[in-house]
Backbone as numpy.savetxt, mean C-alpha at the origin, in Angstrom:
# Nx Ny Nz CAx CAy CAz Cx Cy Cz
12.02 -6.23 3.21 10.57 -6.19 3.12 10.16 -6.75 1.76
9.19 -7.60 1.78 8.68 -8.20 0.55 7.21 -7.84 0.41
6.87 -7.20 -0.71 5.48 -6.85 -0.97 4.92 -7.80 -2.03
3.71 -8.22 -1.82 3.06 -9.13 -2.76 2.66 -8.39 -4.04
2.41 -9.15 -5.09 1.92 -8.56 -6.34 0.58 -7.87 -6.09
-0.24 -8.45 -5.22 -1.54 -7.83 -4.91 -1.35 -6.43 -4.33
-0.40 -6.27 -3.41 -0.14 -4.97 -2.81 0.38 -4.00 -3.87
1.33 -4.45 -4.67 1.88 -3.60 -5.72 0.76 -3.12 -6.65
-0.07 -4.03 -7.10 -1.18 -3.68 -7.99 -2.18 -2.76 -7.30
-2.47 -3.03 -6.04 -3.43 -2.21 -5.30 -2.92 -0.77 -5.17
-1.66 -0.63 -4.83 -1.09 0.71 -4.69 -1.11 1.45 -6.03
-0.75 0.76 -7.09 -0.75 1.39 -8.41 -2.17 1.78 -8.83
-3.14 0.95 -8.53 -4.53 1.25 -8.87 -5.03 2.46 -8.09
-4.72 2.53 -6.81 -5.18 3.64 -5.98 -4.51 4.95 -6.42
-3.24 4.89 -6.77 -2.56 6.09 -7.28 -3.20 6.53 -8.59
-3.53 5.58 -9.46 -4.20 5.91 -10.71 -5.54 6.61 -10.44
-6.28 6.11 -9.45 -7.55 6.75 -9.09 -7.33 8.15 -8.54
-6.23 8.34 -7.84 -5.93 9.66 -7.27 -5.67 10.71 -8.34
-5.26 10.28 -9.52 -4.96 11.22 -10.59 -6.15 11.43 -11.53
-7.23 10.70 -11.31 -8.40 10.79 -12.19 -9.09 12.15 -12.02
-9.34 12.81 -13.13 -10.02 14.10 -13.08 -11.36 14.05 -13.81
-11.60 12.95 -14.51 -12.81 12.84 -15.33 -13.89 11.98 -14.69
-13.93 11.90 -13.39 -14.94 11.07 -12.74 -14.44 9.66 -12.52
-15.36 8.74 -12.23 -14.98 7.36 -11.93 -14.20 6.71 -13.08
-13.26 5.84 -12.72 -12.50 5.08 -13.70 -12.98 3.64 -13.70
-13.09 3.05 -14.86 -13.45 1.64 -14.93 -12.25 0.79 -14.57
-12.52 -0.41 -14.13 -11.43 -1.34 -13.81 -10.59 -1.59 -15.06
-11.25 -1.67 -16.20 -10.53 -1.90 -17.46 -9.53 -0.77 -17.74
-9.97 0.45 -17.51 -9.09 1.60 -17.76 -7.90 1.61 -16.79
-8.16 1.29 -15.54 -7.08 1.23 -14.54 -6.11 0.12 -14.92
-6.65 -1.04 -15.26 -5.81 -2.19 -15.62 -4.92 -1.85 -16.81
-5.48 -1.20 -17.80 -4.70 -0.85 -18.99 -3.63 0.18 -18.66
-4.00 1.21 -17.92 -3.06 2.27 -17.58 -1.87 1.77 -16.76
-2.13 0.79 -15.88 -1.09 0.30 -14.99 -0.57 -1.09 -15.36
-1.04 -1.61 -16.48 -0.63 -2.94 -16.94 -0.82 -4.01 -15.85
-2.04 -4.05 -15.35 -2.43 -5.01 -14.32 -3.40 -5.99 -14.95
-3.25 -7.29 -14.71 -4.23 -8.25 -15.24 -5.64 -7.89 -14.77
-6.59 -7.69 -15.70 -7.92 -7.19 -15.35 -8.67 -8.02 -14.31
-8.67 -9.33 -14.43 -9.41 -10.17 -13.47 -8.80 -10.06 -12.07
-7.48 -10.00 -12.03 -6.77 -9.85 -10.76 -7.14 -8.51 -10.13
-7.20 -7.47 -10.96 -7.53 -6.14 -10.47 -8.94 -6.08 -9.89
-9.88 -6.77 -10.53 -11.27 -6.78 -10.03 -11.33 -7.25 -8.58
-10.61 -8.31 -8.25 -10.65 -8.82 -6.87 -9.94 -7.87 -5.92
-8.91 -7.21 -6.39 -8.20 -6.23 -5.56 -9.11 -5.02 -5.28
-9.79 -4.55 -6.31 -10.71 -3.41 -6.12 -11.84 -3.76 -5.16
-12.28 -5.00 -5.19 -13.32 -5.44 -4.25 -12.78 -5.35 -2.81
-11.55 -5.80 -2.59 -10.94 -5.69 -1.26 -10.81 -4.22 -0.84
-10.38 -3.38 -1.76 -10.22 -1.96 -1.45 -11.57 -1.31 -1.15
-12.62 -1.74 -1.84 -13.96 -1.22 -1.54 -14.39 -1.65 -0.15
-14.23 -2.93 0.14 -14.59 -3.44 1.48 -13.76 -2.78 2.58
-12.53 -2.40 2.24 -11.65 -1.75 3.21 -11.87 -0.25 3.33
-12.79 0.29 2.55 -13.13 1.70 2.66 -12.20 2.66 1.95
-11.40 2.17 1.01 -10.48 3.05 0.28 -11.11 3.54 -1.02
-11.92 2.70 -1.66 -12.57 3.11 -2.90 -14.07 2.92 -2.81
-14.77 3.67 -3.63 -16.20 3.50 -3.84 -16.37 2.95 -5.25
-17.49 2.28 -5.48 -17.77 1.73 -6.80 -19.21 2.00 -7.17
-19.42 2.14 -8.47 -20.77 2.31 -9.00 -20.86 1.51 -10.29
-21.93 0.75 -10.43 -22.15 -0.03 -11.63 -22.88 0.79 -12.67
-22.87 0.29 -13.89 -23.62 0.93 -14.96 -22.75 1.70 -15.92
-23.38 2.30 -16.92 -22.64 3.00 -17.97 -21.81 4.17 -17.45
-22.24 4.80 -16.40 -21.49 5.91 -15.81 -20.68 5.45 -14.60
-20.58 4.14 -14.46 -19.94 3.57 -13.28 -18.44 3.55 -13.35
-17.90 3.02 -12.28 -16.46 2.90 -12.15 -16.06 3.00 -10.70
-14.80 3.33 -10.49 -14.23 3.41 -9.14 -13.67 4.80 -8.91
-13.73 5.25 -7.64 -13.13 6.50 -7.23 -12.73 6.35 -5.78
-11.85 7.23 -5.32 -11.37 7.16 -3.94 -12.49 7.51 -2.97
-12.54 6.78 -1.87 -13.56 7.00 -0.85 -13.24 8.18 0.06
-12.00 8.58 0.07 -11.59 9.75 0.84 -10.43 10.42 0.11
-10.07 11.63 0.47 -9.00 12.33 -0.24 -7.69 11.53 -0.24
-6.95 11.64 -1.33 -5.70 10.88 -1.48 -4.68 11.23 -0.40
-4.75 12.44 0.14 -3.79 12.81 1.19 -4.20 12.26 2.56
-5.31 11.55 2.61 -5.76 10.91 3.85 -5.63 9.38 3.77
-5.05 8.88 2.69 -4.84 7.44 2.51 -3.34 7.20 2.48
-2.83 6.43 3.42 -1.39 6.14 3.44 -1.11 4.82 2.73
0.13 4.64 2.39 0.53 3.36 1.80 0.24 2.22 2.78
0.45 2.47 4.06 0.18 1.45 5.09 -1.29 1.06 5.09
-2.19 2.01 4.89 -3.63 1.70 4.85 -3.91 0.65 3.78
-3.39 0.88 2.59 -3.63 -0.03 1.47 -2.99 -1.38 1.71
-1.76 -1.39 2.20 -1.05 -2.65 2.46 -1.81 -3.49 3.47
-2.27 -2.86 4.54 -3.01 -3.61 5.57 -4.31 -4.19 5.03
-5.00 -3.47 4.18 -6.25 -3.97 3.61 -5.99 -5.20 2.74
-4.93 -5.15 1.97 -4.65 -6.22 1.02 -3.95 -7.41 1.68
-2.93 -7.16 2.47 -2.12 -8.25 3.03 -2.17 -8.40 4.55
-2.88 -7.54 5.24 -2.94 -7.64 6.69 -1.84 -6.84 7.37
-1.61 -7.10 8.65 -0.66 -6.31 9.43 0.75 -6.31 8.84
1.47 -5.23 9.13 2.85 -5.11 8.66 3.77 -6.01 9.47
4.81 -6.48 8.84 5.92 -7.20 9.47 5.52 -8.36 10.36
5.22 -9.44 9.74 5.00 -10.69 10.45 6.21 -11.60 10.28
6.42 -12.44 11.24 7.48 -13.45 11.15 6.78 -14.81 11.23
6.87 -15.55 10.17 6.20 -16.85 10.08 4.69 -16.72 10.38
4.11 -15.60 9.96 2.68 -15.40 10.15 2.27 -14.92 11.53
3.24 -14.61 12.37 2.93 -14.14 13.73 3.43 -12.71 13.92
2.75 -12.00 14.81 3.21 -10.66 15.17 4.51 -10.80 15.97
5.48 -9.92 15.76 6.77 -10.05 16.45 6.66 -10.11 17.97
5.71 -9.37 18.55 5.59 -9.38 20.01 5.06 -10.70 20.56
4.52 -11.55 19.67 3.99 -12.84 20.11 5.00 -13.99 19.97
6.18 -13.68 19.45 7.20 -14.72 19.26 7.87 -15.04 20.58
8.36 -16.23 20.69 9.04 -16.65 21.91 10.47 -17.08 21.65
11.35 -16.13 21.47 12.76 -16.45 21.28 13.42 -16.65 22.64
14.39 -17.54 22.68 15.06 -17.87 23.94 16.57 -17.84 23.78
17.24 -17.71 24.88 18.70 -17.81 24.90 19.37 -16.77 24.02
20.36 -17.23 23.25 21.17 -16.33 22.44 20.36 -15.59 21.38
19.23 -16.12 20.96 18.41 -15.49 19.92 17.33 -14.56 20.47
17.27 -14.35 21.77 16.20 -13.56 22.39 16.10 -12.14 21.82
17.22 -11.53 21.46 17.20 -10.16 20.97 16.58 -10.04 19.57
16.42 -11.16 18.86 15.79 -11.10 17.54 14.38 -10.51 17.60
13.66 -10.80 18.67 12.32 -10.27 18.81 12.33 -8.74 18.76
13.29 -8.13 19.45 13.39 -6.68 19.44 13.77 -6.15 18.06
14.61 -6.89 17.34 14.98 -6.49 15.98 13.74 -6.48 15.09
12.90 -7.52 15.17 11.69 -7.59 14.34 10.71 -6.47 14.69
10.62 -6.15 15.97 9.73 -5.06 16.39 10.26 -3.72 15.88
11.58 -3.51 15.94 12.18 -2.28 15.43 12.00 -2.19 13.91
12.13 -3.32 13.22 11.93 -3.34 11.78 10.51 -2.93 11.43
9.54 -3.47 12.15 8.15 -3.11 11.90 7.92 -1.62 12.16
8.50 -1.11 13.24 8.35 0.31 13.56 8.97 1.19 12.47
10.10 0.77 11.95 10.76 1.51 10.87 9.90 1.50 9.60
9.39 0.35 9.23 8.49 0.25 8.07 7.28 1.14 8.27
6.71 1.06 9.44 5.51 1.82 9.75 5.77 3.33 9.62
6.94 3.79 10.08 7.26 5.21 9.99 7.18 5.71 8.56
7.70 4.95 7.62 7.69 5.37 6.22 6.31 5.15 5.60
5.75 3.97 5.78 4.49 3.63 5.11 3.30 4.43 5.63
3.36 4.90 6.87 2.30 5.74 7.40 2.56 7.22 7.13
3.78 7.55 6.75 4.12 8.93 6.41 3.72 9.26 4.98
3.94 8.32 4.07 3.70 8.56 2.64 2.23 8.32 2.32
1.62 9.32 1.69 0.21 9.19 1.28 0.12 8.89 -0.21
-1.06 8.49 -0.62 -1.32 8.26 -2.04 -1.12 9.56 -2.81
-1.51 10.68 -2.24 -1.31 11.98 -2.89 0.18 12.27 -3.10
1.01 11.92 -2.13 2.45 12.11 -2.27 2.98 11.37 -3.49
2.55 10.13 -3.64 3.01 9.31 -4.77 2.44 9.86 -6.08
1.15 10.16 -6.08 0.49 10.63 -7.30 1.09 11.93 -7.83
1.54 12.79 -6.92 2.12 14.07 -7.34 3.64 14.01 -7.45
4.23 12.93 -6.97 5.69 12.81 -7.02 6.40 13.68 -6.01
5.67 14.17 -5.01 6.27 15.01 -3.98 6.36 14.22 -2.68
7.36 13.37 -2.62 7.54 12.52 -1.45 8.06 13.32 -0.27
7.71 12.91 0.95 8.17 13.61 2.15 9.71 13.67 2.21
10.20 14.72 2.85 11.64 14.94 2.97 12.37 13.71 3.52
11.82 13.08 4.53 12.47 11.90 5.13 12.68 10.79 4.09
11.72 10.58 3.23 11.83 9.56 2.18 12.90 9.97 1.18
12.90 11.24 0.79 13.90 11.71 -0.17 15.31 11.59 0.40
15.46 11.84 1.71 16.78 11.68 2.35 17.25 10.24 2.27
16.35 9.32 2.56 16.72 7.90 2.51 17.09 7.47 1.09
16.33 7.93 0.12 16.57 7.57 -1.27 17.89 8.17 -1.78
18.27 9.33 -1.26 19.50 10.00 -1.68 20.76 9.24 -1.26
20.65 8.38 -0.26 21.79 7.60 0.21 22.06 6.48 -0.79
23.22 6.46 -1.43 23.53 5.42 -2.42 23.39 3.99 -1.87
23.59 3.82 -0.57 23.46 2.49 0.03 22.03 1.98 -0.03
21.05 2.88 -0.15 19.64 2.48 -0.24 19.38 1.71 -1.54
20.18 1.93 -2.54 19.97 1.35 -3.86 20.71 0.02 -4.03
21.47 -0.38 -3.03 22.26 -1.62 -3.15 21.61 -2.77 -2.41
């Protein structure tokens, strides 16, 4: 699985917002805390606002905050807003591919891969990441030394 810089930055920004206790955070503060290029972050926050993950307010008391509780936002939600559907092959959904002959089973492999990604990315919430309390299934996978190779 390959995640874009935009997705990485978006996830880090949303987790930063989940830990905010002092009201809205400015884009500048988020960028500094997570070492994200500020201009890049502005466009990401706009996507997240349009996608319903964050709210924004302008002005001296302005900034960004989560549009819903962090435990109701999954990693998959953020990834889909930023990069679109999970697990594409050459820009197509796996079920739309037309493999033939000896390679026909590849389609099922891509669909299984997407299902596996979805299981983890829809299980883990922003709150899980922000508090460092990942679900048991994730901790089991991480505990396997082969996961790190």
